[in-house]
XYZ file of C-alpha atoms in Angstrom:
596
model
C 2.082 -13.372 68.844
C 2.838 -10.338 70.937
C 4.099 -7.408 68.874
C 3.480 -3.806 67.962
C 0.928 -4.411 65.233
C 0.880 -0.884 63.777
C 4.667 -0.658 63.578
C 4.900 -4.156 62.162
C 2.325 -3.521 59.451
C 3.593 -0.126 58.361
C 7.198 -1.268 58.143
C 6.320 -4.255 56.029
C 3.666 -2.814 53.792
C 5.685 0.253 52.911
C 8.325 -1.950 51.301
C 5.968 -3.659 48.906
C 4.650 -1.681 45.996
C 3.628 -2.420 42.441
C 2.067 -0.172 39.877
C -1.405 -0.980 38.635
C -1.320 -2.960 35.385
C -4.446 -1.334 33.991
C -2.494 0.492 31.288
C -0.233 -2.440 30.380
C -2.572 -5.194 29.228
C -1.755 -6.555 25.789
C -4.201 -8.374 23.544
C -2.340 -11.087 21.666
C -3.382 -13.943 19.406
C -1.977 -17.372 20.127
C 0.295 -18.661 17.374
C -1.172 -21.579 15.439
C 1.317 -24.098 13.989
C 0.130 -24.594 10.417
C 1.157 -28.259 10.096
C -0.601 -29.246 13.306
C -3.760 -27.413 12.265
C -3.714 -29.094 8.849
C -3.199 -32.517 10.424
C -6.136 -32.065 12.767
C -8.402 -30.658 10.070
C -7.503 -33.523 7.734
C -8.589 -35.943 10.471
C -12.091 -34.477 10.328
C -11.869 -32.132 13.293
C -13.944 -28.962 13.006
C -11.714 -26.153 11.650
C -12.345 -23.886 14.642
C -11.513 -26.687 17.066
C -8.475 -27.679 14.993
C -7.171 -24.130 15.279
C -7.809 -24.065 19.021
C -6.134 -27.419 19.688
C -3.143 -26.672 17.467
C -2.573 -23.458 19.416
C -2.356 -25.622 22.562
C 0.451 -27.779 21.142
C -1.771 -30.643 20.012
C -0.068 -32.031 16.924
C -1.938 -35.280 16.283
C -5.546 -36.491 16.694
C -4.348 -39.225 19.074
C -3.657 -36.523 21.653
C -7.380 -35.815 21.699
C -8.297 -39.427 22.449
C -9.471 -39.351 26.060
C -10.442 -42.962 26.771
C -8.915 -44.796 29.721
C -7.023 -47.158 27.430
C -4.805 -44.207 26.488
C -3.425 -43.882 30.011
C 0.219 -44.940 30.402
C 1.043 -48.102 32.323
C 1.547 -47.919 36.062
C 4.777 -49.885 35.534
C 6.399 -46.614 34.467
C 5.799 -44.975 37.836
C 8.748 -45.400 40.158
C 7.823 -46.819 43.547
C 4.294 -47.923 42.616
C 5.214 -51.625 42.533
C 6.933 -51.420 45.934
C 4.024 -49.486 47.426
C 1.548 -52.036 46.084
C 3.576 -54.892 47.561
C 3.660 -53.321 51.023
C -0.040 -52.483 50.931
C -0.862 -56.002 49.762
C 1.089 -57.393 52.706
C -0.860 -55.115 55.035
C -4.156 -56.310 53.577
C -3.216 -59.976 53.835
C -1.958 -59.592 57.423
C -4.786 -57.298 58.544
C -2.403 -54.475 59.431
C -3.831 -51.034 60.079
C -3.129 -48.338 57.478
C -3.597 -44.686 58.381
C -3.814 -42.188 55.535
C -2.212 -38.798 56.239
C -3.845 -36.237 53.948
C -3.207 -32.650 52.977
C -5.880 -30.103 53.883
C -6.776 -28.922 50.371
C -9.109 -30.377 47.723
C -6.378 -32.494 46.180
C -5.534 -33.923 49.588
C -9.174 -34.536 50.505
C -10.023 -36.277 47.236
C -6.793 -38.306 47.381
C -7.677 -39.341 50.926
C -11.190 -40.376 49.897
C -9.816 -42.328 46.916
C -7.293 -44.081 49.177
C -9.893 -45.027 51.777
C -12.481 -46.156 49.254
C -9.954 -48.104 47.209
C -8.096 -49.779 50.057
C -11.237 -50.736 51.966
C -12.781 -52.215 48.803
C -9.737 -54.489 48.541
C -9.942 -55.646 52.138
C -7.733 -53.059 53.818
C -8.069 -51.961 57.440
C -7.755 -48.246 56.882
C -8.383 -44.969 58.681
C -7.334 -41.368 58.065
C -5.943 -38.266 59.703
C -5.859 -34.756 58.270
C -3.511 -32.240 59.889
C -5.270 -29.081 60.982
C -3.815 -26.089 59.147
C -3.828 -23.899 62.242
C -2.705 -26.450 64.823
C -0.327 -28.779 62.998
C 0.921 -27.109 59.840
C 1.627 -28.978 56.642
C 2.665 -32.552 55.966
C 3.899 -35.543 57.923
C 5.514 -33.763 60.842
C 6.790 -35.536 63.983
C 3.753 -34.164 65.841
C 1.400 -35.729 63.297
C 3.289 -39.017 63.537
C 2.834 -38.957 67.307
C -0.873 -38.233 66.876
C -1.287 -40.972 64.270
C 0.597 -43.458 66.464
C -2.348 -43.398 68.874
C -4.355 -45.095 66.116
C -1.848 -48.002 66.208
C -0.970 -48.141 62.512
C 1.639 -50.343 60.888
C 1.707 -48.099 57.827
C 1.348 -44.357 57.387
C 0.277 -43.590 53.819
C 0.661 -39.952 52.841
C -1.425 -38.461 50.039
C -0.545 -35.143 48.394
C 2.274 -34.599 50.897
C 5.314 -36.231 52.397
C 8.083 -35.649 49.875
C 9.657 -33.068 52.201
C 8.848 -34.860 55.479
C 12.353 -35.949 56.400
C 11.864 -35.518 60.151
C 8.400 -37.064 60.114
C 9.561 -40.221 58.365
C 12.401 -40.574 60.847
C 9.941 -40.178 63.699
C 7.741 -42.913 62.233
C 10.719 -45.234 61.812
C 11.648 -44.739 65.458
C 8.178 -46.061 66.338
C 8.537 -49.016 63.928
C 5.880 -47.588 61.594
C 6.436 -47.931 57.851
C 5.788 -44.944 55.605
C 4.529 -44.910 52.020
C 4.655 -41.467 50.438
C 2.368 -40.621 47.518
C 2.985 -37.061 46.441
C 3.487 -34.881 43.389
C 5.331 -31.885 44.789
C 8.901 -31.197 43.759
C 11.490 -32.874 45.939
C 14.415 -31.309 47.717
C 17.946 -32.685 47.507
C 17.294 -34.904 50.538
C 14.505 -37.444 50.273
C 12.772 -38.897 53.340
C 14.242 -42.178 54.555
C 13.254 -44.907 55.161
C 10.136 -44.664 53.001
C 8.598 -46.029 49.823
C 8.104 -43.004 47.587
C 5.654 -42.751 44.697
C 6.024 -39.370 43.028
C 6.408 -38.739 39.290
C 8.643 -35.788 40.154
C 11.166 -37.780 42.155
C 14.556 -38.399 40.553
C 14.621 -41.392 38.241
C 10.877 -41.672 37.648
C 10.095 -42.388 33.986
C 6.367 -41.724 34.166
C 5.537 -39.576 31.110
C 3.511 -36.992 33.015
C 5.118 -34.829 35.673
C 1.838 -33.022 36.263
C -0.347 -35.588 38.032
C -2.122 -34.202 41.064
C -1.785 -36.030 44.363
C -5.110 -37.746 43.778
C -3.864 -38.972 40.402
C -0.775 -40.503 42.009
C -2.902 -42.297 44.605
C -5.233 -43.539 41.877
C -2.251 -45.091 40.094
C -1.081 -46.796 43.290
C -4.501 -48.416 43.610
C -4.224 -49.651 40.009
C -0.902 -51.298 40.884
C -2.332 -52.782 44.092
C -5.395 -54.245 42.402
C -3.216 -55.827 39.713
C -0.939 -57.395 42.322
C -3.830 -58.751 44.408
C -5.293 -60.320 41.265
C -1.960 -61.979 40.476
C -1.821 -63.418 43.995
C -5.386 -64.662 43.821
C -6.495 -62.462 46.691
C -8.947 -60.762 44.341
C -10.894 -62.392 41.555
C -11.885 -60.431 38.496
C -15.497 -60.545 39.638
C -14.651 -59.282 43.120
C -12.219 -56.604 41.998
C -13.342 -53.038 42.640
C -14.118 -50.803 39.698
C -11.559 -48.083 40.284
C -13.038 -46.028 37.447
C -15.973 -45.391 39.782
C -13.719 -42.957 41.665
C -12.747 -40.875 38.649
C -15.164 -38.118 39.665
C -12.971 -37.607 42.745
C -9.816 -37.766 40.643
C -11.210 -35.144 38.269
C -12.255 -32.849 41.118
C -8.858 -32.975 42.823
C -6.970 -32.548 39.552
C -8.897 -29.469 38.442
C -8.993 -27.873 41.895
C -5.234 -28.237 42.344
C -4.674 -26.256 39.119
C -2.103 -28.701 37.765
C -1.339 -28.439 34.030
C -3.873 -30.406 32.033
C -1.572 -32.459 29.859
C -2.954 -35.403 27.872
C -2.973 -37.763 30.864
C -4.710 -35.310 33.172
C -7.254 -34.471 30.472
C -8.112 -38.160 30.254
C -8.654 -38.375 34.003
C -10.732 -35.182 34.096
C -12.786 -36.057 31.018
C -13.639 -39.515 32.340
C -14.547 -38.066 35.730
C -16.822 -35.459 34.183
C -18.534 -38.145 32.116
C -19.374 -40.048 35.294
C -20.704 -36.900 36.959
C -22.893 -36.048 33.960
C -24.199 -39.623 33.861
C -25.350 -39.411 37.501
C -22.598 -41.759 38.707
C -20.723 -39.348 40.987
C -20.106 -40.065 44.643
C -23.010 -39.066 46.854
C -20.918 -36.377 48.520
C -19.977 -34.867 45.177
C -23.644 -34.776 44.146
C -24.483 -33.083 47.453
C -21.855 -30.422 46.791
C -23.391 -29.780 43.358
C -26.748 -29.443 45.097
C -25.652 -26.775 47.585
C -23.717 -24.964 44.852
C -26.875 -24.906 42.712
C -25.063 -26.497 39.789
C -26.395 -29.226 37.563
C -24.320 -32.434 37.501
C -25.899 -33.257 34.133
C -24.043 -30.338 32.514
C -20.923 -30.432 34.672
C -17.726 -28.988 33.236
C -14.307 -28.007 34.526
C -15.475 -24.536 35.583
C -17.948 -26.154 38.021
C -15.196 -28.248 39.594
C -12.716 -25.403 39.868
C -14.952 -22.522 40.903
C -18.048 -24.021 42.539
C -17.366 -27.451 44.022
C -13.662 -27.097 44.799
C -13.933 -23.884 46.871
C -16.697 -25.328 49.038
C -14.621 -28.378 49.816
C -11.510 -26.262 50.305
C -13.262 -24.075 52.852
C -13.062 -26.836 55.450
C -9.285 -26.934 55.257
C -8.988 -23.158 55.267
C -11.207 -22.277 58.209
C -11.953 -25.515 60.061
C -10.971 -29.169 59.665
C -10.688 -30.892 56.273
C -11.843 -34.108 57.935
C -15.318 -32.659 57.343
C -14.636 -32.541 53.614
C -13.276 -36.079 53.567
C -16.337 -37.376 55.392
C -18.562 -35.651 52.861
C -16.744 -37.407 50.016
C -16.914 -40.763 51.820
C -20.628 -40.563 52.611
C -22.766 -43.003 50.621
C -26.095 -41.968 52.178
C -27.717 -38.769 50.901
C -29.093 -37.979 54.356
C -25.535 -37.998 55.677
C -23.809 -36.338 52.720
C -26.180 -33.376 52.336
C -25.686 -31.957 55.877
C -21.925 -32.229 55.373
C -22.231 -30.353 52.076
C -24.436 -27.696 53.666
C -21.883 -27.162 56.418
C -19.157 -26.836 53.800
C -21.287 -24.289 51.958
C -21.626 -22.209 55.140
C -17.880 -22.401 55.713
C -17.344 -21.188 52.171
C -19.534 -18.159 52.826
C -17.495 -17.391 55.925
C -14.286 -17.884 53.958
C -15.430 -15.325 51.401
C -16.057 -12.753 54.132
C -12.646 -13.285 55.725
C -10.957 -13.220 52.330
C -12.754 -10.038 51.247
C -11.653 -8.218 54.385
C -8.006 -9.201 54.010
C -8.017 -8.422 50.311
C -9.379 -4.930 50.919
C -6.748 -4.284 53.585
C -4.059 -5.462 51.168
C -5.378 -3.280 48.337
C -5.589 -0.247 50.617
C -1.972 -0.747 51.623
C -0.869 -1.148 48.022
C -2.778 1.910 46.835
C -1.135 4.015 49.518
C 2.259 2.858 48.309
C 1.497 3.249 44.618
C 0.770 6.943 45.024
C 4.386 7.613 45.966
C 6.082 5.393 43.370
C 7.675 6.293 40.074
C 6.365 4.678 36.924
C 8.569 1.598 37.140
C 7.472 0.073 40.429
C 8.664 -3.283 41.673
C 8.730 -6.735 40.130
C 7.157 -8.464 43.143
C 4.559 -7.925 45.839
C 4.966 -9.098 49.433
C 2.444 -8.191 52.108
C 2.189 -9.251 55.733
C -0.036 -8.744 58.725
C -0.016 -10.699 61.993
C -3.801 -11.002 62.049
C -4.318 -12.308 58.537
C -5.792 -15.802 58.543
C -3.342 -18.360 57.102
C -6.205 -20.287 55.564
C -7.044 -17.585 53.016
C -3.741 -15.825 52.321
C -3.160 -18.038 49.268
C -6.442 -16.913 47.724
C -5.609 -13.281 48.443
C -2.180 -13.753 46.862
C -3.858 -15.207 43.789
C -6.219 -12.237 43.456
C -3.379 -9.740 43.836
C -1.258 -11.621 41.310
C -4.125 -11.536 38.813
C -4.803 -7.848 39.393
C -1.238 -6.525 39.353
C 0.471 -9.257 37.322
C 3.305 -9.626 39.796
C 4.634 -12.642 41.650
C 2.937 -12.203 45.021
C 3.479 -13.620 48.491
C 1.067 -12.851 51.323
C 2.093 -13.613 54.902
C -0.220 -14.184 57.824
C -0.013 -15.585 61.310
C 1.499 -19.044 61.565
C -0.021 -21.993 63.403
C -0.534 -22.069 67.145
C 2.284 -24.578 67.545
C 4.790 -22.537 65.534
C 7.777 -20.758 66.932
C 7.415 -17.282 68.420
C 6.913 -14.509 65.842
C 6.842 -16.941 62.910
C 5.033 -15.981 59.723
C 3.490 -18.289 57.174
C 3.443 -17.145 53.561
C 1.565 -18.347 50.514
C 2.651 -17.246 47.057
C 1.400 -17.209 43.484
C 3.599 -16.450 40.498
C 3.559 -15.306 36.901
C 5.044 -16.956 33.817
C 8.818 -16.802 33.873
C 9.306 -16.989 37.627
C 9.310 -20.546 39.022
C 8.256 -19.807 42.575
C 9.545 -22.941 44.268
C 12.908 -22.605 42.505
C 13.074 -18.921 43.491
C 12.634 -19.864 47.162
C 15.272 -22.546 46.759
C 17.722 -20.010 45.305
C 17.042 -17.576 48.135
C 17.717 -20.364 50.623
C 21.061 -21.072 48.975
C 22.024 -17.392 48.997
C 20.758 -16.664 52.503
C 20.347 -19.937 54.433
C 19.225 -18.119 57.583
C 16.083 -16.574 56.062
C 13.544 -19.301 55.249
C 12.761 -21.950 57.820
C 10.935 -24.245 55.397
C 9.298 -24.042 51.992
C 7.766 -26.138 49.235
C 5.480 -26.026 46.237
C 5.344 -25.722 42.468
C 6.241 -23.306 39.706
C 3.157 -21.148 40.136
C 2.308 -21.680 43.814
C 4.404 -22.214 46.911
C 4.421 -21.770 50.661
C 7.043 -20.876 53.227
C 7.603 -19.927 56.849
C 10.081 -17.488 58.319
C 10.653 -15.289 61.347
C 9.048 -11.871 61.114
C 12.421 -10.181 61.588
C 13.673 -11.936 58.453
C 10.884 -10.564 56.308
C 12.496 -7.279 55.132
C 15.629 -9.106 53.979
C 13.546 -11.839 52.337
C 11.564 -9.228 50.415
C 14.691 -7.758 48.900
C 16.067 -11.185 47.978
C 12.758 -12.106 46.347
C 12.730 -8.861 44.392
C 16.328 -9.417 43.299
C 15.595 -12.920 41.975
C 12.560 -11.634 40.087
C 14.624 -8.912 38.417
C 17.230 -11.494 37.416
C 14.693 -13.914 35.935
C 12.071 -11.599 34.438
C 12.237 -8.955 31.765
C 10.196 -5.777 32.002
C 8.082 -7.054 29.092
C 7.031 -10.041 31.206
C 5.429 -7.653 33.680
C 2.804 -6.738 31.113
C -0.401 -8.696 31.355
C -1.085 -10.571 28.122
C -4.624 -11.580 27.218
C -4.293 -14.366 24.673
C -7.037 -15.147 22.202
C -7.688 -17.703 19.490
C -8.303 -15.054 16.867
C -11.551 -13.994 15.263
C -14.638 -16.096 14.621
C -16.317 -16.175 11.255
C -19.871 -14.939 10.920
C -21.164 -18.525 10.768
C -19.279 -19.633 13.887
C -21.415 -17.766 16.407
C -23.630 -20.746 17.176
C -25.123 -22.386 20.210
C -23.758 -25.697 18.920
C -20.162 -24.447 18.986
C -20.670 -22.985 22.457
C -21.983 -26.365 23.641
C -19.079 -28.221 22.050
C -16.565 -25.919 23.718
C -18.306 -26.269 27.082
C -17.993 -30.063 26.961
C -14.234 -30.024 26.389
C -11.661 -30.242 29.166
C -10.027 -26.863 29.769
C -7.823 -25.615 32.554
C -4.272 -24.829 33.589
C -1.917 -25.204 30.626
C -4.866 -25.924 28.315
C -6.893 -22.730 28.632
C -10.493 -22.345 27.582
C -10.678 -20.651 24.182
C -11.395 -16.985 23.812
C -11.738 -14.949 20.656
C -11.385 -11.324 19.694
C -13.187 -8.840 17.495
C -14.402 -5.268 17.148
C -17.975 -4.440 18.109
C -20.315 -1.498 18.286
C -21.881 -1.180 21.745
C -25.562 -0.682 20.976
C -26.841 -1.035 24.522
C -25.401 -1.291 28.040
C -27.484 -2.025 31.122
C -26.281 -2.500 34.678
C -27.403 -5.815 36.202
C -26.850 -7.123 39.698
C -25.474 -3.692 40.672
C -21.931 -4.535 39.500
C -22.154 -6.124 36.030
C -23.023 -4.844 32.554
C -25.427 -6.527 30.171
C -24.481 -5.577 26.615
C -25.868 -5.726 23.124
C -22.961 -5.828 20.688
C -23.069 -5.470 16.919
C -20.582 -6.832 14.421
C -21.548 -5.925 10.877
C -25.032 -7.419 10.391
C -25.163 -9.515 13.551
C -26.021 -8.568 17.132
C -25.029 -10.524 20.215
C -26.077 -10.544 23.834
C -23.012 -10.200 26.048
C -22.091 -9.865 29.698
C -19.191 -7.923 31.217
C -18.622 -8.834 34.853
C -17.433 -6.457 37.565
C -17.828 -3.347 35.392
C -20.558 -0.739 35.305
C -18.864 2.373 33.842
C -20.072 3.383 30.367
C -18.178 1.787 27.494
C -17.108 3.693 24.394
C -19.255 3.327 21.298
C -16.792 0.961 19.665
C -14.630 -1.597 21.456
C -12.156 -4.311 20.671
C -12.964 -7.227 22.953
C -11.651 -10.602 23.969
C -14.587 -12.862 24.672
C -15.629 -16.460 25.035
C -18.752 -18.183 23.821
C -21.158 -19.138 26.572
C -24.668 -20.433 26.987
C -27.213 -18.327 28.844
C -29.939 -20.432 30.442
C -33.142 -18.685 31.467
C -36.511 -20.268 32.241
C -35.517 -23.472 30.525
C -34.364 -21.731 27.350
C -30.816 -21.574 26.067
C -29.299 -18.770 24.047
C -25.839 -17.773 22.897
C -24.035 -15.219 25.026
C -20.606 -13.633 24.767
C -18.666 -13.247 28.002
C -16.368 -10.243 27.601
C -13.077 -10.951 29.366
C -11.176 -7.841 28.261
C -12.010 -4.744 26.278
C -10.288 -1.635 24.984
C -11.496 1.286 22.964
C -11.360 0.832 19.197
C -10.839 3.584 16.677
C -13.982 4.656 14.898
């Protein structure tokens, strides 16, 4: 892109300001429905856990049953039967299937599940992952042309395809069938001709609308295995154990930050059980190794913040085919070098991300100094040199820090139109990001070239000259949909713990549960006297907190300034492991001065 970089940056950044939310964070206890809590307690559930689950809309003990038998039937998923029939035909006739994956963790795990599952049932299958920088997202005509060189009869998309109208047409013109497995929200026009499996497509009765792409692919394999058994192609003895891939399903589900409803909690719980039992894929175990995490104590935090980012780094800075090959490797000597390369890419990703984030914060701070107290409802930042592989992470950090719906734009792919920008956004509660982009498109059809995503995360492309007008439209939608109160950050807690609840056993029980998006890990609140504060690791504080007659070790990350003598804190129970010993530790997530 040839442009005046300084002029471009100053014009754009000066339009995007938001006041710091440091003075507008509210500590709030989650409401607990009394009847639900009583029902759970009466069923023998620990009172603290009953309170926690009731606050997360669990009303009956059956919703806590996480065995595979509690999964809904695949018959309820629209398109799964048709997809299974076409895949079965391909297997019986030895037709080549090429999987077209997305370049994130969900796409990589869905691709690995598809390849492992189809090959175990006799399929002739290969894969292709679009390069983020060269090809952009989804089943584009260019990707179809590239895949056609592999001579497929079927293109099977995983975690993409629902918006690939042109790509499906291009495949049809080459006499290649397309099966779409996706979970993203659909536009008014669906791709044709294609078999579509997506719980979010119109007319699908599947009870969960929150499956990740890997979960959708897993269900297609269930339908295929059932059909091949009916036809006698597979015997019960020769049928693959699809549950063996639940570690991949769990990883993709957690990393894609989809809401953990009952169905997703089943998939994640069963996957974690396999990881803890030493039954994870070799590539997954290698990723735990380079992340210095123990598979034996694996929990959702490991998947979301240790394993997922390392796998994601391939799609952000290089080629996600590397990540897929790591997940497909069955030999430790092959898997470990892949994992080590992913670990190095993740280190590089952190450096690139840190640089962009600092540039973004510097620009915002310059703008904040000249604003009145009200600020804006949204943040949009752009720079032609920002790497498109990390702008989503930067948007997420800015959203968390300023509590504003945020879109960060960077340079588009090499094959994109002249002066095109690619944006990645993250939102706050109350502003459905994909719907906001859809509304902007209806109001100003000339602005956005393409977009897609979910309620809390979405992507788009537009011409750089359209950016100022887009910013104002985005701000206008936010002001229509959000109240000023929704701009305050709310730290929700599960109330206070009793003196007898501060136990290592409770911390262990909480660690073993499935927590994540829509089913947040529990935190508690209370007032403490700060008896000691010591800086550790140059940027964290080790604390000794007192509550009445008890003292607790605690850690406060990313803070070294002296705390007041008495604080009100939101914290979670954690386990500190040191030299083989375990002890209870409080992780302080938010604090404010308390009156003495």
